[in-house]
PDB file of C-alpha atoms in Angstrom:
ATOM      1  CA  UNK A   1       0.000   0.000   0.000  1.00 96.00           C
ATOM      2  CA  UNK A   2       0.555   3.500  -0.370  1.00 97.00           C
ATOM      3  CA  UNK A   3       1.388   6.296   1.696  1.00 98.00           C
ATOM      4  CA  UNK A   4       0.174  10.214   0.745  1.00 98.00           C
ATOM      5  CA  UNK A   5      -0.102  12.421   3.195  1.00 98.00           C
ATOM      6  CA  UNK A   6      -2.029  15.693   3.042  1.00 98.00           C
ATOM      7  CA  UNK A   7      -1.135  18.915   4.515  1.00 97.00           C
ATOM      8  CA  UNK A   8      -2.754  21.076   6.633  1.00 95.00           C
ATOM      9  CA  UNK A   9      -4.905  23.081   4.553  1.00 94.00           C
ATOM     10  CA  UNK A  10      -3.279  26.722   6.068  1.00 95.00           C
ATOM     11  CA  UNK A  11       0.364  27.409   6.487  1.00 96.00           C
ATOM     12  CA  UNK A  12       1.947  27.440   9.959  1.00 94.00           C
ATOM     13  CA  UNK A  13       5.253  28.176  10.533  1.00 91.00           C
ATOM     14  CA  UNK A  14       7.089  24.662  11.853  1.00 93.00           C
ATOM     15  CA  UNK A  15       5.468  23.477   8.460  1.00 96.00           C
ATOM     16  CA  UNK A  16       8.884  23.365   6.022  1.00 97.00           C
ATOM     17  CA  UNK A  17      10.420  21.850   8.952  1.00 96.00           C
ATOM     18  CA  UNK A  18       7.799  19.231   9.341  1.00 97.00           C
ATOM     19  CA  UNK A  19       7.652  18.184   5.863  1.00 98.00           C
ATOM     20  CA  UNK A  20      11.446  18.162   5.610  1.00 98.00           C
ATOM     21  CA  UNK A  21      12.029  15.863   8.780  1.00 97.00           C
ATOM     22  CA  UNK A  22       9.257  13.565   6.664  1.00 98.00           C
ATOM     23  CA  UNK A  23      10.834  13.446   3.258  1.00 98.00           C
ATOM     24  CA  UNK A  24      13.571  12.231   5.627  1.00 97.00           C
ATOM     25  CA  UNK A  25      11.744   9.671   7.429  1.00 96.00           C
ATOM     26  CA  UNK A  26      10.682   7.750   3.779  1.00 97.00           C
ATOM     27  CA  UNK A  27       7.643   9.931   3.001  1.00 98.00           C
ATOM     28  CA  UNK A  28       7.211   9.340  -1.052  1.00 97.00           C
ATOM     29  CA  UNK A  29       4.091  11.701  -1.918  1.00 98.00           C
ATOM     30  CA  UNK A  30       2.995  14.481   0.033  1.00 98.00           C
ATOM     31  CA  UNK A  31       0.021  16.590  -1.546  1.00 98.00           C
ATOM     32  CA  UNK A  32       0.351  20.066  -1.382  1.00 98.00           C
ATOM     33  CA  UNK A  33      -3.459  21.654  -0.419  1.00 98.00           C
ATOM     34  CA  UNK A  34      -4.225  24.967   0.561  1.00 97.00           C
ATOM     35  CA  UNK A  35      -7.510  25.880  -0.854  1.00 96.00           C
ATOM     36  CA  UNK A  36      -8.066  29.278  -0.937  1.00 95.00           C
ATOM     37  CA  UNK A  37      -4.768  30.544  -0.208  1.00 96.00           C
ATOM     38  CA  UNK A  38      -2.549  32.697  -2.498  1.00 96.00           C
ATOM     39  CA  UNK A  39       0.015  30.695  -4.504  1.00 96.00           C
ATOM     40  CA  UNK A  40       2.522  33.149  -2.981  1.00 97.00           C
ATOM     41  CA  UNK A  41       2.186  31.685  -0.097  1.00 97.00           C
ATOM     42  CA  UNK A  42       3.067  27.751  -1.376  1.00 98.00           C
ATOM     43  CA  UNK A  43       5.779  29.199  -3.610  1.00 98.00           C
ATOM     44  CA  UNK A  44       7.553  29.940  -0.436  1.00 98.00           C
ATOM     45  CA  UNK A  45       6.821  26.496   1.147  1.00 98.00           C
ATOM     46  CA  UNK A  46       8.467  24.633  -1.993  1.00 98.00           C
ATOM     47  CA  UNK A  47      11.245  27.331  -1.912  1.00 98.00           C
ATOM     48  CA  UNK A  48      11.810  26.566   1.872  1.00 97.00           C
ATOM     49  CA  UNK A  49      11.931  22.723   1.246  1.00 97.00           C
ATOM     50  CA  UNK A  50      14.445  22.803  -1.415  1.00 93.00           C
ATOM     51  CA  UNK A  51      14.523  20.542  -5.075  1.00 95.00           C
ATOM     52  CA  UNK A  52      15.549  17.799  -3.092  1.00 95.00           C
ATOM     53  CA  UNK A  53      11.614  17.386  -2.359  1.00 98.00           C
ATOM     54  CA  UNK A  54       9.924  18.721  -5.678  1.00 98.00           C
ATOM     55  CA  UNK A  55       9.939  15.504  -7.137  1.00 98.00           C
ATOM     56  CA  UNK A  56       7.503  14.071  -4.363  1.00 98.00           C
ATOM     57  CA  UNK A  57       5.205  16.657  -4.248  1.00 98.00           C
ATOM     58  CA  UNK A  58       1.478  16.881  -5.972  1.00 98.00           C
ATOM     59  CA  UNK A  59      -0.336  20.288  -6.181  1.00 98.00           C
ATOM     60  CA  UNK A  60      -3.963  21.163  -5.622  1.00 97.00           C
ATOM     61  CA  UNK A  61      -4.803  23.767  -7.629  1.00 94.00           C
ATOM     62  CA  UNK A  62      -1.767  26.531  -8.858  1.00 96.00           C
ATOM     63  CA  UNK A  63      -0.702  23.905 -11.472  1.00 97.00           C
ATOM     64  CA  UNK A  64       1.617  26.574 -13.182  1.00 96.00           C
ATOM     65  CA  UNK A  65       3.810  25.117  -9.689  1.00 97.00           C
ATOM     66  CA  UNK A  66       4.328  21.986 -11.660  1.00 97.00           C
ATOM     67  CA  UNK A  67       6.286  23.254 -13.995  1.00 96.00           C
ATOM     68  CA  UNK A  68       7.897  25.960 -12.463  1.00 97.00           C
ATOM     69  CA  UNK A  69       9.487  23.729  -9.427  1.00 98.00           C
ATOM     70  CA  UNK A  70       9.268  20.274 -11.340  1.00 97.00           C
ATOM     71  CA  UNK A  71       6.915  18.542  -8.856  1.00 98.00           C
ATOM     72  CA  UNK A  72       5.280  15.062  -9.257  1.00 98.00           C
ATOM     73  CA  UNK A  73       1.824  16.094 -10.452  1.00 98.00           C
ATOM     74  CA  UNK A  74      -1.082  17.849 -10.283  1.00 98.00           C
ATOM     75  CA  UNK A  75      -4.507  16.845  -8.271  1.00 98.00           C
ATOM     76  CA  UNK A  76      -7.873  17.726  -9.303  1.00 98.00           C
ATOM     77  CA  UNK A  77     -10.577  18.184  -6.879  1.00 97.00           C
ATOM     78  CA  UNK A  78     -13.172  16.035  -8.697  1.00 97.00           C
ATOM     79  CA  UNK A  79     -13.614  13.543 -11.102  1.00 97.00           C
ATOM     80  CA  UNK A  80     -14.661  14.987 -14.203  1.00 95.00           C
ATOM     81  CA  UNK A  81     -12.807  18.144 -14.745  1.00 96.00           C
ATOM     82  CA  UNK A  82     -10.120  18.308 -17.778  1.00 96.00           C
ATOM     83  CA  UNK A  83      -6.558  19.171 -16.583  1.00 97.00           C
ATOM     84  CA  UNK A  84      -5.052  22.318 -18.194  1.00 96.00           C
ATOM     85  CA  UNK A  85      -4.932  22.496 -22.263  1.00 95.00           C
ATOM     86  CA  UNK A  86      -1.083  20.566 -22.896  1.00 93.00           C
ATOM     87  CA  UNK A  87      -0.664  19.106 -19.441  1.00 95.00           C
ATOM     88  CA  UNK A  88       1.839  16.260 -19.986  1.00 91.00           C
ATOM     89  CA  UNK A  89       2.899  14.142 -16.641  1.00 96.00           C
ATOM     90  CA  UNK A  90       0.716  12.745 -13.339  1.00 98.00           C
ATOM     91  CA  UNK A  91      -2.378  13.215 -12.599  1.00 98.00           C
ATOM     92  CA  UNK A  92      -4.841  12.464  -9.706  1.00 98.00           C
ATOM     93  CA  UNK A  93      -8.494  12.779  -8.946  1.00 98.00           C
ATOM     94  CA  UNK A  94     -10.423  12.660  -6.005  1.00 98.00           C
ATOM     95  CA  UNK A  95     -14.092  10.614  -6.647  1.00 98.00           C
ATOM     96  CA  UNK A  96     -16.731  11.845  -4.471  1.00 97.00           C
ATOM     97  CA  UNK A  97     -19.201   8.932  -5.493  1.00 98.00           C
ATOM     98  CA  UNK A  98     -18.516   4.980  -6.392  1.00 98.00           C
ATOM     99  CA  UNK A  99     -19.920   5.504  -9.848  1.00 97.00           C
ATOM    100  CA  UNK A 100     -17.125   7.919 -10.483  1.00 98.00           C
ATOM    101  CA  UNK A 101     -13.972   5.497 -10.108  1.00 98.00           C
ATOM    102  CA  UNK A 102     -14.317   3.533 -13.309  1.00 97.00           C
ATOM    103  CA  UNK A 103     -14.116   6.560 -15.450  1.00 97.00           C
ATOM    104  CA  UNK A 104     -12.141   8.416 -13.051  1.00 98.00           C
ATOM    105  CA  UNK A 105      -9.313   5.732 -13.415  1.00 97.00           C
ATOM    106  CA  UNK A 106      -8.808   5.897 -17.115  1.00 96.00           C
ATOM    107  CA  UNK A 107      -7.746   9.614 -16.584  1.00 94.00           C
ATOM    108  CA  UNK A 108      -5.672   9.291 -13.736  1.00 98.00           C
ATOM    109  CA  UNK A 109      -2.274   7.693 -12.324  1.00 98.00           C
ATOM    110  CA  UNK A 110      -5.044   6.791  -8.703  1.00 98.00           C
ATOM    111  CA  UNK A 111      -7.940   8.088  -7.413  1.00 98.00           C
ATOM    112  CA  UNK A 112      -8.825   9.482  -3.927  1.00 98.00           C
ATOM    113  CA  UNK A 113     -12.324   7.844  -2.603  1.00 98.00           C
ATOM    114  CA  UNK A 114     -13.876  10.414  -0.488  1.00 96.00           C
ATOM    115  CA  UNK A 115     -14.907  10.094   2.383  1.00 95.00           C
ATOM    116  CA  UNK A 116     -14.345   6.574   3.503  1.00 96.00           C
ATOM    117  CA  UNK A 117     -14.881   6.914   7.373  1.00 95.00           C
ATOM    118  CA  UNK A 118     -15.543  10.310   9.621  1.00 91.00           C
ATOM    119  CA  UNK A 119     -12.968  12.457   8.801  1.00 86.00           C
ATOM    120  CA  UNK A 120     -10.410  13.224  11.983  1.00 78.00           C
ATOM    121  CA  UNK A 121     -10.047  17.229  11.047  1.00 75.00           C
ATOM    122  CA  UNK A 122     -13.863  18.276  10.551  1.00 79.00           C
ATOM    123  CA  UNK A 123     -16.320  17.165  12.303  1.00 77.00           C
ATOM    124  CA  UNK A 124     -19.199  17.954   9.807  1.00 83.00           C
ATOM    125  CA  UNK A 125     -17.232  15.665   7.193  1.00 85.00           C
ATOM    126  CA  UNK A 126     -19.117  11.846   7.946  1.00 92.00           C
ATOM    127  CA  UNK A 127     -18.583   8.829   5.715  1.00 94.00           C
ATOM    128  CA  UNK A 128     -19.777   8.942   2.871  1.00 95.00           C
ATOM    129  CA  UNK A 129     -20.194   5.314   2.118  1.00 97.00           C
ATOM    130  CA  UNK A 130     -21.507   1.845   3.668  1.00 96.00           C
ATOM    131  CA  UNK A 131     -18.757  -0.906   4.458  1.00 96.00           C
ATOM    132  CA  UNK A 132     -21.391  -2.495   2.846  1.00 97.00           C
ATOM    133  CA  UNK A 133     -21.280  -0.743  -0.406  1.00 97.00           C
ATOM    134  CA  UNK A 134     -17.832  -0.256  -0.126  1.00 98.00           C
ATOM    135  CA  UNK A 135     -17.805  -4.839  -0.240  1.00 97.00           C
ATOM    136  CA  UNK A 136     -19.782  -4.299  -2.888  1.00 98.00           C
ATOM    137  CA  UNK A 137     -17.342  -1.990  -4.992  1.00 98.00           C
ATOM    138  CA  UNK A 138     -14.449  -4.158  -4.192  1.00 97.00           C
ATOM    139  CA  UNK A 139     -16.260  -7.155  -5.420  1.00 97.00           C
ATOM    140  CA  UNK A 140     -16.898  -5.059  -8.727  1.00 97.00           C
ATOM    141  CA  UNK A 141     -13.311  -4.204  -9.385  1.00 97.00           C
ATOM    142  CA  UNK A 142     -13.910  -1.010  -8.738  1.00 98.00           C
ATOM    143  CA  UNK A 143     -11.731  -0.863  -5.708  1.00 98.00           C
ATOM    144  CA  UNK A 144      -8.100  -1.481  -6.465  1.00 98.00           C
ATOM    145  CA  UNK A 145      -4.739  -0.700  -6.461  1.00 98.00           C
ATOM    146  CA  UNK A 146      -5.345   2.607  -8.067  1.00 98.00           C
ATOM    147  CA  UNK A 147      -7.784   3.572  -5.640  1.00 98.00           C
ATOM    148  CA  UNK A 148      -6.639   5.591  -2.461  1.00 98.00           C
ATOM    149  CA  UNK A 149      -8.794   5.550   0.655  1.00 98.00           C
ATOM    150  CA  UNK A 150      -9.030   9.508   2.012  1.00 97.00           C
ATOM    151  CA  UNK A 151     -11.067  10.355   4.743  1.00 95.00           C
ATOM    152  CA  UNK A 152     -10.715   9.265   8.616  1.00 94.00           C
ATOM    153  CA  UNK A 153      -7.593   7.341   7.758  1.00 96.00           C
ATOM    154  CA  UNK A 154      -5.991   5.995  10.755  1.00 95.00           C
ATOM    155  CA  UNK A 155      -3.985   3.077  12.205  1.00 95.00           C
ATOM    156  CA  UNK A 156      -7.312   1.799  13.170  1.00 94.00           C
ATOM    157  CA  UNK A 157      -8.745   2.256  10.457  1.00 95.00           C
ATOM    158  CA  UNK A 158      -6.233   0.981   7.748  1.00 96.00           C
ATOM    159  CA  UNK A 159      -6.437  -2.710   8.208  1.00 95.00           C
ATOM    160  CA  UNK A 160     -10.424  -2.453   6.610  1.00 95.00           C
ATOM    161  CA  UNK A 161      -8.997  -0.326   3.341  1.00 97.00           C
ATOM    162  CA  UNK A 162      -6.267  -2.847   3.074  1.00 97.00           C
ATOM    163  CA  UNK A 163      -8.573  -5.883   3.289  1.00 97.00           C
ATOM    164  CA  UNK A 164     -10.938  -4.250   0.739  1.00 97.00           C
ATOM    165  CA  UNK A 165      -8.257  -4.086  -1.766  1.00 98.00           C
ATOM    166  CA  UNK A 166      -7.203  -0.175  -1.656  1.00 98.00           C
ATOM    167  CA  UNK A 167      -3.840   0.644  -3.364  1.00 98.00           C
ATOM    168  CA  UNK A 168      -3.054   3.396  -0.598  1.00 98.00           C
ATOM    169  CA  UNK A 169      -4.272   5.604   2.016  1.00 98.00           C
ATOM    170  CA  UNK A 170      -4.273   9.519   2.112  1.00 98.00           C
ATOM    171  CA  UNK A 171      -3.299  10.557   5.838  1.00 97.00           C
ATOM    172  CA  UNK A 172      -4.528  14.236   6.865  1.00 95.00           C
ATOM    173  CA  UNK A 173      -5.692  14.871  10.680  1.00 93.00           C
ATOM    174  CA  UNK A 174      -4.601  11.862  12.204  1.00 95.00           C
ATOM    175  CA  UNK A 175      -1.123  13.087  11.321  1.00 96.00           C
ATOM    176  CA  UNK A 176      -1.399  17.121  11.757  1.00 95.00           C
ATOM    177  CA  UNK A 177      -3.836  16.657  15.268  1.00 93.00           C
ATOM    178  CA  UNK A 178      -0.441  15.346  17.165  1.00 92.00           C
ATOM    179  CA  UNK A 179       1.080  18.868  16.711  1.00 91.00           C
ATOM    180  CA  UNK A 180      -0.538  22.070  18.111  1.00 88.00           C
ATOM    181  CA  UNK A 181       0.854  24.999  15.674  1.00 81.00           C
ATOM    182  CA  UNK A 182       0.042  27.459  18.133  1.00 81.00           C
ATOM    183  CA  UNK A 183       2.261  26.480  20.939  1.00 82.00           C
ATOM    184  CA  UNK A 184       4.186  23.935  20.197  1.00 78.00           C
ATOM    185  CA  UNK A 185       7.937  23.115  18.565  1.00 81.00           C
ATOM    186  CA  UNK A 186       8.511  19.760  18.995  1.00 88.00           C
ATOM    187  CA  UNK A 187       7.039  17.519  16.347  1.00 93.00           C
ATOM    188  CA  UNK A 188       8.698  14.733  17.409  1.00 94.00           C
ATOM    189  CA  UNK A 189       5.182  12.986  18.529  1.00 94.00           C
ATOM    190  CA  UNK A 190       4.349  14.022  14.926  1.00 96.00           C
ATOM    191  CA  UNK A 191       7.002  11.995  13.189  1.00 97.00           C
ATOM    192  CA  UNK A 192       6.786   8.590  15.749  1.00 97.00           C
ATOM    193  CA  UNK A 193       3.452   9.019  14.330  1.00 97.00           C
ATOM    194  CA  UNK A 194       4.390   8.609  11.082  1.00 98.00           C
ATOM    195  CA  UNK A 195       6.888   5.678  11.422  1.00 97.00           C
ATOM    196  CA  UNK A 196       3.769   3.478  12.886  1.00 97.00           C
ATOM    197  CA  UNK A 197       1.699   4.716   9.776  1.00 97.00           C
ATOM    198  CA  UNK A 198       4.430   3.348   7.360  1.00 96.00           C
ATOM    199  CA  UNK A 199       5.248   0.291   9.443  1.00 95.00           C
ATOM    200  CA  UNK A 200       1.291  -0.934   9.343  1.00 95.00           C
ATOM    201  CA  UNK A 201       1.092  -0.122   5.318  1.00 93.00           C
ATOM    202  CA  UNK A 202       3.896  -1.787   4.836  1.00 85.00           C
TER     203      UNK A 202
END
């Protein structure tokens, strides 16, 4: 299985350090999200972590920051919408519904599946699906390697998405909770945190 983790969706200040002390620690794909927020803003982020880490990072939204800082990918938000007019390299979608994945996949290097349990950073977020009708996809095909669970992902929760055949799992709050960017500066709870995550995919 794989490993993406989200980040926050605002900036804090440890942040660069953060995701520089996980690049470290084995982290592969990180996905850059920060809706709303002036590219500025993530232009300083990437320039912080260096080139060393461009290659493992996917952007939401901004996708001129593919090119400029020669990053993995792009993500779109949905499953439907075209990325930009002469994109050439990855691509990912998020699905909101099961009906979306089969269509989704033929356009995409993986889905996200959203939301697969209650998500861990807001509380009005709630599954989305049944396990049942999550079974039911599996069964289909529908569910597979190229299909990332996202949405309440954690180390309780990864054994089911690993059992129903998911290819990965997209870690958000369950990561970001175990650090309080308003008074703390130790993260090393944080990054424990994420050695158990990659031991259990594993």
């Amino acid at each position: 299985m794989k490993l993406i983790v989200m980040t926050k969706p605002t900036f804090f200040v440890e942040e660069d350090k953060i995701l520089a002390n996980l690049f470290e620690e084995g982290l592969e794909n990180l996905h850059l999200y920060k809706p709303g927020a002036s590219p500025m803003y993530s232009e300083r982020l990437l320039t912080l972590l260096g080139e060393g880490c461009h290659s493992k990072i996917t952007v939401h939204g901004h996708f001129y920051l593919k090119e400029e800082y020669r990053l993995k990918g792009i993500h779109i938000d949905d499953a439907h919408t075209e990325p930009p007019s002469g994109y050439k390299g990855n691509v990912s979608r998020t699905c909101h519904l099961i009906e979306e994945l089969k269509e989704a996949k033929k356009k995409a290097n993986y889905v996200f599946l959203h939301s697969i349990f209650d998500s861990q950073t807001n509380v009005d977020e709630k599954a989305s699906f049944t396990m049942a009708q999550l079974e039911e996809a599996a069964k289909n095909g529908l569910i597979d390697k190229k299909v990332y669970a996202l949405g309440g992902m954690n180390l309780d929760t990864i054994k089911a998405v690993k059992d129903l055949g998911f290819g990965g799992i997209v870690i958000c709050g369950d990561l970001w909770n175990r650090f309080n960017i308003h008074n703390e500066i130790d993260y090393k709870a944080l990054l424990n945190h994420f050695e158990k995550l990659r031991k259990t995919i594993s």
